[in-house]
Amino acid sequence: MSRGSFWRAATGGLLLALAGAASGQTSEQVYRSALDAARAGDYPVAIAGFEQAKAAGLTHSRLFYNLAVSHYQLGNLHAARQAFLRASRDPDLAALSHYNLGLLARARGERSRTLYHFSLARDYAQTEELRRLAAEALAAVPARQPLLEWELAGGYDRSFEVYDAVESVRQRRGAGFYSLWGYADHTMPLGDAHEYTVYLTATALDYPAAAEADFTYVDMGAELVLPHAAWDHVLSLAAYHSAFGGDTLERALVLSAATSRDLDSRRRLRAEYSLSAIDGGSRYRYFDGLSHRLRLGLDSLSTPALSWGGNYDLLYNDRRDLADEYGVASVSPVRHGVGAYIRYRIRERIVLDFGSEARFSRYRDRHRMVDGFSRRREDVFWRVNAEIDYRLLPGGWRSFLRLEWVENDSSLEQYRYGGPQVSAGIGWRFP
């Protein structure tokens, strides 16, 4: 819907706002002057007047509705959204506010919010015309296409380690590898106000010179997005299977709950908690147990070409561990981690990605040692990476080059590793 169509819907709110009076002569006069400025198209003056009336104690819903309309006319979409959300608490303005919130969400490509607000506008509508407009807008939301994506890469890993049985030591050496990654999802309706998505992710890492280091990972699940007021809540249930050297490493069931909201037009705050019930493979029974993870993050869009963000992770593991008459080998760390990323679009076809991660892990039980002593395992891990992507041709094809360096400094020598990794490959995405 065009901005003009939006204004015609909003005009009803302006007329409704004039129908009643509010307490406080001074604030009411300021409010009426702001309405006159809005009618005249002087939206900066109107916004200043509405804010002044609000500061003077005038807080009725019509003020917030008209403030939202004025912000919209100036392109202040986040401010318009916040004011419409406030106005939607009034039963008389709920339907019109949610209808306009649906228009805003549609313009921003927020599919779940578009369905949410248009459905509420239809349900709360007090006139047949608005109910019809909301129903038509809801029916016009196109079905989401299934997403398919994969990438194939080859590279060289200098952090690779092998165990020398003759010398009984771990040796670091370079090794070539191939990797294949794929993702697919499909979104289906859940009533007419919500949708859920089922997805599948698979990763395979192959070291031709060391089959014992081959790694595979498959993750499948479903997630449901539940918008509410200014927040977006996501519930998901997933299961994964990982294998190392051809043997099952872990099988797990993961339940997650996440929430996020916009702080302003460029920044978004997010939080997620996940609980994993883990079953170790026959050779890794000591991985059995539970894993809890809390993640807090912030994403920011500085310019259309530059975005960045960061997160903090807290991981708590309660695993079985490996114990015998000599002591315990702990696999239950408490881990604190921080990470950051930057994405910059140089040109239409070229994108640069930079990332970094650091984490500190302290293991619950003291680790048994071959010399008869026991020591607490503590690891400091860090990673930096850079990637350049080049879109080859229309149709989803791209090529990429990745550089990465990892280091793990552990209080136990056998867990120290690190070095560079470089890889290059091609990928494809539809749509």
Short mmCIF file of C-alpha atoms in Angstrom, two decimals:
data_model
loop_
_atom_site.label_atom_id
_atom_site.label_comp_id
_atom_site.label_asym_id
_atom_site.label_seq_id
_atom_site.Cartn_x
_atom_site.Cartn_y
_atom_site.Cartn_z
CA MET A 1 0.00 0.00 0.00
CA SER A 2 1.31 3.44 -0.86
CA ARG A 3 2.05 6.14 1.68
CA GLY A 4 -1.01 7.98 0.47
CA SER A 5 -3.18 4.94 1.19
CA PHE A 6 -1.61 4.74 4.63
CA TRP A 7 -2.51 8.38 5.27
CA ARG A 8 -6.12 7.84 4.25
CA ALA A 9 -6.38 5.03 6.78
CA ALA A 10 -4.67 7.19 9.38
CA THR A 11 -6.93 10.20 8.76
CA GLY A 12 -9.69 8.39 10.60
CA GLY A 13 -7.43 8.38 13.63
CA LEU A 14 -6.88 12.14 13.36
CA LEU A 15 -10.60 12.83 13.21
CA LEU A 16 -11.21 10.45 16.07
CA ALA A 17 -8.58 12.26 18.10
CA LEU A 18 -10.55 15.51 17.76
CA ALA A 19 -13.76 13.88 18.91
CA GLY A 20 -12.77 13.84 22.58
CA ALA A 21 -11.10 16.25 24.98
CA ALA A 22 -8.33 15.54 27.44
CA SER A 23 -7.63 17.07 30.81
CA GLY A 24 -5.15 19.92 31.10
CA GLN A 25 -5.97 23.03 29.11
CA THR A 26 -2.37 23.91 28.30
CA SER A 27 -1.39 20.44 27.09
CA GLU A 28 -4.66 20.19 25.14
CA GLN A 29 -3.97 23.44 23.37
CA VAL A 30 -0.50 22.23 22.40
CA TYR A 31 -2.02 18.96 21.22
CA ARG A 32 -4.61 20.74 19.04
CA SER A 33 -1.91 22.95 17.53
CA ALA A 34 0.08 19.81 16.69
CA LEU A 35 -3.00 18.35 14.98
CA ASP A 36 -3.34 21.49 12.89
CA ALA A 37 0.34 21.22 11.91
CA ALA A 38 -0.17 17.58 10.91
CA ARG A 39 -3.17 18.49 8.76
CA ALA A 40 -1.08 21.15 7.08
CA GLY A 41 1.69 18.64 6.36
CA ASP A 42 4.20 20.28 8.74
CA TYR A 43 5.17 16.99 10.39
CA PRO A 44 8.33 18.14 12.22
CA VAL A 45 6.28 20.81 14.00
CA ALA A 46 3.50 18.28 14.64
CA ILE A 47 5.93 15.80 16.20
CA ALA A 48 7.45 18.48 18.40
CA GLY A 49 3.97 19.51 19.55
CA PHE A 50 2.85 15.95 20.30
CA GLU A 51 6.03 15.32 22.28
CA GLN A 52 5.53 18.57 24.19
CA ALA A 53 1.94 17.65 25.02
CA LYS A 54 3.08 14.21 26.16
CA ALA A 55 5.75 15.74 28.40
CA ALA A 56 3.07 18.00 29.90
CA GLY A 57 1.06 14.95 30.95
CA LEU A 58 -1.23 14.26 28.00
CA THR A 59 -0.98 10.51 27.36
CA HIS A 60 -4.22 9.42 25.70
CA SER A 61 -3.95 6.90 22.87
CA ARG A 62 -5.02 9.34 20.16
CA LEU A 63 -1.88 11.36 20.81
CA PHE A 64 0.31 8.31 20.21
CA TYR A 65 -1.64 7.36 17.09
CA ASN A 66 -1.24 10.80 15.52
CA LEU A 67 2.40 10.92 16.59
CA ALA A 68 2.87 7.60 14.76
CA VAL A 69 1.27 8.97 11.59
CA SER A 70 3.52 12.04 11.66
CA HIS A 71 6.64 9.94 12.15
CA TYR A 72 5.59 7.71 9.27
CA GLN A 73 5.19 10.65 6.92
CA LEU A 74 8.80 11.64 7.63
CA GLY A 75 10.08 8.08 7.12
CA ASN A 76 10.82 7.52 10.83
CA LEU A 77 9.52 3.96 10.66
CA HIS A 78 10.86 2.71 13.98
CA ALA A 79 9.41 5.68 15.89
CA ALA A 80 6.12 5.20 14.02
CA ARG A 81 6.06 1.54 14.99
CA GLN A 82 6.66 2.27 18.68
CA ALA A 83 3.91 4.89 18.77
CA PHE A 84 1.43 2.62 16.94
CA LEU A 85 2.19 -0.17 19.44
CA ARG A 86 1.37 2.22 22.28
CA ALA A 87 -1.85 3.33 20.57
CA SER A 88 -2.90 -0.29 19.94
CA ARG A 89 -3.62 -0.70 23.66
CA ASP A 90 -6.77 1.36 23.19
CA PRO A 91 -9.65 -0.90 22.02
CA ASP A 92 -10.99 1.92 19.82
CA LEU A 93 -7.65 2.29 18.01
CA ALA A 94 -6.38 -1.31 18.18
CA ALA A 95 -7.60 -2.43 14.76
CA LEU A 96 -6.37 0.64 12.87
CA SER A 97 -3.05 0.62 14.73
CA HIS A 98 -2.44 -3.06 13.99
CA TYR A 99 -3.41 -2.56 10.34
CA ASN A 100 -0.81 0.17 9.97
CA LEU A 101 1.72 -1.92 11.91
CA GLY A 102 1.07 -4.66 9.35
CA LEU A 103 1.87 -2.21 6.55
CA LEU A 104 5.12 -1.26 8.29
CA ALA A 105 6.09 -4.89 8.82
CA ARG A 106 5.34 -5.72 5.19
CA ALA A 107 7.49 -2.81 4.00
CA ARG A 108 10.38 -4.08 6.14
CA GLY A 109 10.02 -7.68 4.95
CA GLU A 110 9.03 -8.96 8.41
CA ARG A 111 6.80 -11.82 7.37
CA SER A 112 5.77 -13.13 10.79
CA ARG A 113 4.91 -9.64 12.03
CA THR A 114 2.93 -8.91 8.87
CA LEU A 115 0.70 -11.93 9.51
CA TYR A 116 0.44 -11.13 13.22
CA HIS A 117 -0.66 -7.50 12.85
CA PHE A 118 -3.05 -7.99 9.93
CA SER A 119 -4.76 -10.88 11.75
CA LEU A 120 -5.22 -8.73 14.89
CA ALA A 121 -6.52 -5.85 12.76
CA ARG A 122 -9.12 -8.19 11.26
CA ASP A 123 -10.12 -9.59 14.67
CA TYR A 124 -10.34 -6.18 16.40
CA ALA A 125 -11.98 -4.29 13.51
CA GLN A 126 -15.12 -2.39 14.48
CA THR A 127 -16.15 -1.65 10.89
CA GLU A 128 -16.75 -3.98 7.98
CA GLU A 129 -14.50 -1.89 5.73
CA LEU A 130 -11.46 -2.23 7.99
CA ARG A 131 -12.19 -5.92 8.55
CA ARG A 132 -12.28 -6.41 4.78
CA LEU A 133 -9.04 -4.45 4.23
CA ALA A 134 -7.23 -6.48 6.90
CA ALA A 135 -8.54 -9.79 5.54
CA GLU A 136 -7.47 -8.87 2.01
CA ALA A 137 -4.03 -7.81 3.20
CA LEU A 138 -3.68 -11.07 5.12
CA ALA A 139 -4.71 -13.15 2.11
CA ALA A 140 -2.29 -11.22 -0.11
CA VAL A 141 0.79 -12.26 1.87
CA PRO A 142 2.55 -14.64 -0.55
CA ALA A 143 3.59 -18.12 0.52
CA ARG A 144 7.25 -18.34 1.50
CA GLN A 145 9.34 -20.35 -0.95
CA PRO A 146 11.43 -23.26 0.31
CA LEU A 147 15.07 -22.29 0.82
CA LEU A 148 17.93 -24.42 -0.51
CA GLU A 149 21.61 -23.65 -0.03
CA TRP A 150 24.87 -25.56 -0.26
CA GLU A 151 28.59 -24.97 -0.53
CA LEU A 152 31.58 -27.13 -1.49
CA ALA A 153 35.12 -26.21 -0.43
CA GLY A 154 38.65 -27.52 -0.30
CA GLY A 155 41.49 -26.28 1.87
CA TYR A 156 44.52 -26.77 4.04
CA ASP A 157 44.47 -26.99 7.85
CA ARG A 158 47.73 -26.21 9.66
CA SER A 159 46.19 -26.75 13.12
CA PHE A 160 45.62 -30.42 12.33
CA GLU A 161 47.11 -32.86 14.88
CA VAL A 162 47.81 -36.59 14.73
CA TYR A 163 48.95 -39.10 17.34
CA ASP A 164 52.29 -40.78 16.66
CA ALA A 165 51.98 -44.28 18.16
CA VAL A 166 55.72 -44.96 17.86
CA GLU A 167 56.81 -41.80 19.69
CA SER A 168 53.63 -41.68 21.85
CA VAL A 169 53.22 -37.96 21.20
CA ARG A 170 50.80 -35.69 19.38
CA GLN A 171 52.30 -34.00 16.35
CA ARG A 172 51.00 -30.92 14.61
CA ARG A 173 51.16 -31.04 10.86
CA GLY A 174 49.30 -29.65 7.90
CA ALA A 175 46.55 -31.62 6.21
CA GLY A 176 44.31 -31.05 3.24
CA PHE A 177 40.55 -31.36 3.58
CA TYR A 178 37.27 -31.15 1.70
CA SER A 179 34.01 -29.89 3.15
CA LEU A 180 30.39 -30.03 2.04
CA TRP A 181 27.63 -28.07 3.73
CA GLY A 182 23.93 -27.89 2.95
CA TYR A 183 20.77 -26.32 4.31
CA ALA A 184 17.09 -26.58 3.41
CA ASP A 185 13.90 -25.34 5.02
CA HIS A 186 10.19 -25.18 4.31
CA THR A 187 7.63 -22.91 5.96
CA MET A 188 4.03 -23.99 6.52
CA PRO A 189 0.98 -22.14 7.92
CA LEU A 190 -0.22 -22.63 11.47
CA GLY A 191 -3.67 -21.11 11.33
CA ASP A 192 -3.75 -17.79 9.47
CA ALA A 193 -1.72 -15.74 11.97
CA HIS A 194 1.40 -17.86 12.42
CA GLU A 195 3.79 -20.13 10.54
CA TYR A 196 6.34 -22.76 11.48
CA THR A 197 9.50 -23.75 9.65
CA VAL A 198 11.11 -27.17 9.40
CA TYR A 199 14.77 -27.29 8.45
CA LEU A 200 17.69 -29.62 7.82
CA THR A 201 21.41 -28.80 8.04
CA ALA A 202 24.25 -31.18 7.14
CA THR A 203 28.04 -30.80 7.27
CA ALA A 204 30.74 -33.24 6.16
CA LEU A 205 34.47 -32.70 6.67
CA ASP A 206 36.88 -35.14 5.03
CA TYR A 207 40.65 -35.45 5.57
CA PRO A 208 41.89 -37.82 2.83
CA ALA A 209 45.19 -38.48 4.65
CA ALA A 210 43.59 -39.08 8.07
CA ALA A 211 40.21 -40.81 8.00
CA GLU A 212 40.16 -40.89 11.81
CA ALA A 213 39.62 -37.12 11.76
CA ASP A 214 36.62 -37.12 9.39
CA PHE A 215 33.62 -35.34 10.87
CA THR A 216 29.91 -35.27 10.00
CA TYR A 217 27.06 -33.34 11.56
CA VAL A 218 23.31 -33.44 10.79
CA ASP A 219 20.79 -31.17 12.47
CA MET A 220 17.04 -31.12 11.83
CA GLY A 221 14.22 -29.39 13.62
CA ALA A 222 11.28 -27.00 13.59
CA GLU A 223 10.78 -23.46 14.84
CA LEU A 224 7.78 -21.26 15.50
CA VAL A 225 7.93 -17.43 15.53
CA LEU A 226 5.50 -15.74 17.92
CA PRO A 227 5.47 -11.93 17.68
CA HIS A 228 4.07 -10.08 20.68
CA ALA A 229 3.98 -6.29 20.98
CA ALA A 230 7.56 -5.11 20.33
CA TRP A 231 9.10 -8.55 20.86
CA ASP A 232 9.64 -11.52 18.54
CA HIS A 233 9.68 -14.87 20.36
CA VAL A 234 10.96 -18.07 18.75
CA LEU A 235 10.44 -21.61 20.05
CA SER A 236 12.34 -24.48 18.44
CA LEU A 237 12.83 -28.19 18.85
CA ALA A 238 15.72 -29.91 17.10
CA ALA A 239 17.74 -33.11 17.05
CA TYR A 240 21.32 -33.56 15.88
CA HIS A 241 23.77 -36.36 15.25
CA SER A 242 27.55 -35.99 14.99
CA ALA A 243 30.23 -38.52 14.12
CA PHE A 244 34.00 -38.41 14.41
CA GLY A 245 36.25 -40.80 12.56
CA GLY A 246 33.23 -42.85 11.50
CA ASP A 247 32.02 -43.40 15.10
CA THR A 248 28.99 -41.69 16.61
CA LEU A 249 30.14 -38.83 18.81
CA GLU A 250 26.86 -37.40 20.08
CA ARG A 251 23.12 -37.62 19.57
CA ALA A 252 21.03 -34.91 21.16
CA LEU A 253 17.58 -33.39 21.51
CA VAL A 254 17.64 -29.59 21.81
CA LEU A 255 14.88 -27.31 23.09
CA SER A 256 15.40 -23.56 22.55
CA ALA A 257 13.57 -20.37 23.38
CA ALA A 258 14.69 -17.02 21.97
CA THR A 259 13.45 -13.45 22.02
CA SER A 260 14.49 -10.24 20.28
CA ARG A 261 13.38 -6.66 19.80
CA ASP A 262 14.48 -3.52 17.98
CA LEU A 263 16.18 -0.92 20.15
CA ASP A 264 15.89 1.62 17.34
CA SER A 265 15.81 1.59 13.55
CA ARG A 266 19.37 0.19 13.33
CA ARG A 267 19.95 -1.95 16.42
CA ARG A 268 18.36 -5.20 17.57
CA LEU A 269 18.80 -6.95 20.92
CA ARG A 270 18.43 -10.74 21.19
CA ALA A 271 18.59 -13.45 23.84
CA GLU A 272 18.40 -17.24 23.62
CA TYR A 273 18.39 -20.18 26.02
CA SER A 274 18.82 -23.78 24.91
CA LEU A 275 18.80 -27.09 26.75
CA SER A 276 20.40 -30.15 25.15
CA ALA A 277 19.88 -33.72 26.32
CA ILE A 278 22.96 -35.54 24.98
CA ASP A 279 23.60 -39.23 24.38
CA GLY A 280 27.24 -40.08 23.65
CA GLY A 281 28.18 -42.76 21.14
CA SER A 282 29.31 -46.23 22.24
CA ARG A 283 32.93 -45.02 22.43
CA TYR A 284 31.95 -41.71 24.03
CA ARG A 285 29.56 -42.63 26.82
CA TYR A 286 31.16 -40.01 29.07
CA PHE A 287 29.49 -37.33 26.91
CA ASP A 288 26.07 -38.38 28.26
CA GLY A 289 24.31 -35.61 30.12
CA LEU A 290 22.87 -32.12 29.80
CA SER A 291 24.18 -28.90 28.32
CA HIS A 292 22.73 -25.43 29.03
CA ARG A 293 23.53 -22.39 26.91
CA LEU A 294 22.55 -18.74 27.35
CA ARG A 295 23.35 -16.28 24.55
CA LEU A 296 22.91 -12.50 24.58
CA GLY A 297 23.55 -10.53 21.41
CA LEU A 298 23.27 -7.23 19.60
CA ASP A 299 23.03 -6.65 15.84
CA SER A 300 23.49 -3.26 14.21
CA LEU A 301 23.11 -1.86 10.71
CA SER A 302 25.35 1.21 10.49
CA THR A 303 24.78 1.83 6.78
CA PRO A 304 23.09 -0.16 4.00
CA ALA A 305 26.54 -1.58 3.20
CA LEU A 306 27.89 -2.10 6.74
CA SER A 307 26.52 -4.27 9.53
CA TRP A 308 28.10 -5.54 12.73
CA GLY A 309 27.22 -7.30 15.93
CA GLY A 310 28.41 -9.25 18.92
CA ASN A 311 27.32 -11.77 21.49
CA TYR A 312 28.11 -13.24 24.91
CA ASP A 313 27.71 -16.96 25.62
CA LEU A 314 27.48 -18.83 28.90
CA LEU A 315 27.68 -22.61 28.58
CA TYR A 316 27.19 -25.01 31.48
CA ASN A 317 27.70 -28.75 31.00
CA ASP A 318 26.69 -31.56 33.31
CA ARG A 319 28.14 -34.65 31.62
CA ARG A 320 28.89 -38.14 32.93
CA ASP A 321 32.67 -37.62 32.51
CA LEU A 322 35.17 -40.50 32.38
CA ALA A 323 36.20 -41.95 35.74
CA ASP A 324 38.24 -44.96 36.82
CA GLU A 325 40.55 -45.93 39.67
CA TYR A 326 43.08 -43.32 38.54
CA GLY A 327 40.77 -40.29 38.61
CA VAL A 328 38.49 -38.32 36.29
CA ALA A 329 38.77 -36.99 32.75
CA SER A 330 36.24 -34.14 32.76
CA VAL A 331 34.20 -33.12 29.70
CA SER A 332 31.92 -30.78 31.68
CA PRO A 333 33.21 -27.23 31.29
CA VAL A 334 31.66 -23.97 32.39
CA ARG A 335 32.43 -21.70 29.45
CA HIS A 336 32.25 -17.95 28.97
CA GLY A 337 32.63 -16.64 25.44
CA VAL A 338 32.38 -13.43 23.45
CA GLY A 339 32.24 -12.95 19.71
CA ALA A 340 31.92 -10.19 17.13
CA TYR A 341 31.36 -9.88 13.39
CA ILE A 342 31.51 -7.21 10.70
CA ARG A 343 30.00 -7.48 7.22
CA TYR A 344 30.80 -4.94 4.53
CA ARG A 345 29.45 -4.90 1.00
CA ILE A 346 32.18 -3.39 -1.17
CA ARG A 347 30.21 -3.61 -4.40
CA GLU A 348 27.01 -5.22 -5.54
CA ARG A 349 28.74 -8.58 -6.04
CA ILE A 350 31.51 -8.45 -3.42
CA VAL A 351 31.04 -8.90 0.34
CA LEU A 352 33.68 -8.99 3.09
CA ASP A 353 33.05 -10.81 6.38
CA PHE A 354 35.24 -10.57 9.48
CA GLY A 355 34.70 -12.48 12.70
CA SER A 356 36.37 -13.14 16.02
CA GLU A 357 35.68 -15.30 19.05
CA ALA A 358 37.28 -15.80 22.45
CA ARG A 359 36.21 -18.09 25.25
CA PHE A 360 37.41 -19.31 28.63
CA SER A 361 36.55 -22.83 29.81
CA ARG A 362 37.01 -24.24 33.29
CA TYR A 363 36.31 -27.91 33.75
CA ARG A 364 34.34 -29.16 36.72
CA ASP A 365 36.60 -32.01 37.88
CA ARG A 366 40.32 -32.17 38.22
CA HIS A 367 41.89 -34.08 35.35
CA ARG A 368 43.80 -37.29 35.98
CA MET A 369 47.43 -37.27 34.86
CA VAL A 370 49.76 -40.11 33.89
CA ASP A 371 52.27 -38.93 36.50
CA GLY A 372 49.82 -39.65 39.29
CA PHE A 373 48.87 -36.02 39.90
CA SER A 374 45.60 -34.35 39.06
CA ARG A 375 45.19 -30.90 37.58
CA ARG A 376 42.33 -28.61 36.80
CA ARG A 377 41.83 -28.15 33.06
CA GLU A 378 41.37 -24.56 31.97
CA ASP A 379 41.34 -23.51 28.30
CA VAL A 380 41.60 -20.13 26.64
CA PHE A 381 40.46 -20.38 23.03
CA TRP A 382 40.38 -17.69 20.36
CA ARG A 383 39.63 -17.55 16.66
CA VAL A 384 39.75 -14.87 13.98
CA ASN A 385 38.47 -15.32 10.45
CA ALA A 386 37.95 -13.38 7.25
CA GLU A 387 35.98 -14.26 4.14
CA ILE A 388 35.43 -12.62 0.79
CA ASP A 389 32.39 -13.62 -1.27
CA TYR A 390 31.93 -12.91 -4.95
CA ARG A 391 28.57 -13.44 -6.63
CA LEU A 392 29.37 -15.12 -9.92
CA LEU A 393 26.19 -14.90 -11.96
CA PRO A 394 22.50 -14.24 -11.44
CA GLY A 395 20.86 -17.37 -10.12
CA GLY A 396 22.43 -17.71 -6.68
CA TRP A 397 25.97 -18.84 -7.56
CA ARG A 398 28.93 -17.47 -5.61
CA SER A 399 32.60 -18.18 -4.92
CA PHE A 400 34.45 -17.55 -1.67
CA LEU A 401 37.88 -17.52 -0.03
CA ARG A 402 38.22 -18.04 3.73
CA LEU A 403 41.14 -17.49 6.08
CA GLU A 404 41.04 -18.55 9.72
CA TRP A 405 43.40 -18.82 12.67
CA VAL A 406 42.59 -20.71 15.86
CA GLU A 407 44.54 -21.19 19.09
CA ASN A 408 43.67 -23.16 22.21
CA ASP A 409 45.95 -22.55 25.18
CA SER A 410 45.22 -25.18 27.82
CA SER A 411 46.57 -25.86 31.29
CA LEU A 412 46.98 -29.45 30.07
CA GLU A 413 49.50 -29.86 27.28
CA GLN A 414 47.59 -32.53 25.38
CA TYR A 415 44.76 -30.06 24.70
CA ARG A 416 46.90 -27.31 23.19
CA TYR A 417 46.51 -26.76 19.48
CA GLY A 418 46.24 -24.03 16.91
CA GLY A 419 47.27 -22.68 13.55
CA PRO A 420 45.91 -21.26 10.30
CA GLN A 421 43.36 -22.71 7.93
CA VAL A 422 42.63 -21.59 4.38
CA SER A 423 39.86 -22.77 2.08
CA ALA A 424 38.11 -21.80 -1.14
CA GLY A 425 34.97 -23.01 -2.80
CA ILE A 426 31.66 -22.34 -4.50
CA GLY A 427 28.12 -22.12 -3.23
CA TRP A 428 24.55 -21.87 -4.50
CA ARG A 429 21.36 -20.53 -2.97
CA PHE A 430 17.72 -20.58 -4.03
CA PRO A 431 15.86 -18.31 -4.04
#
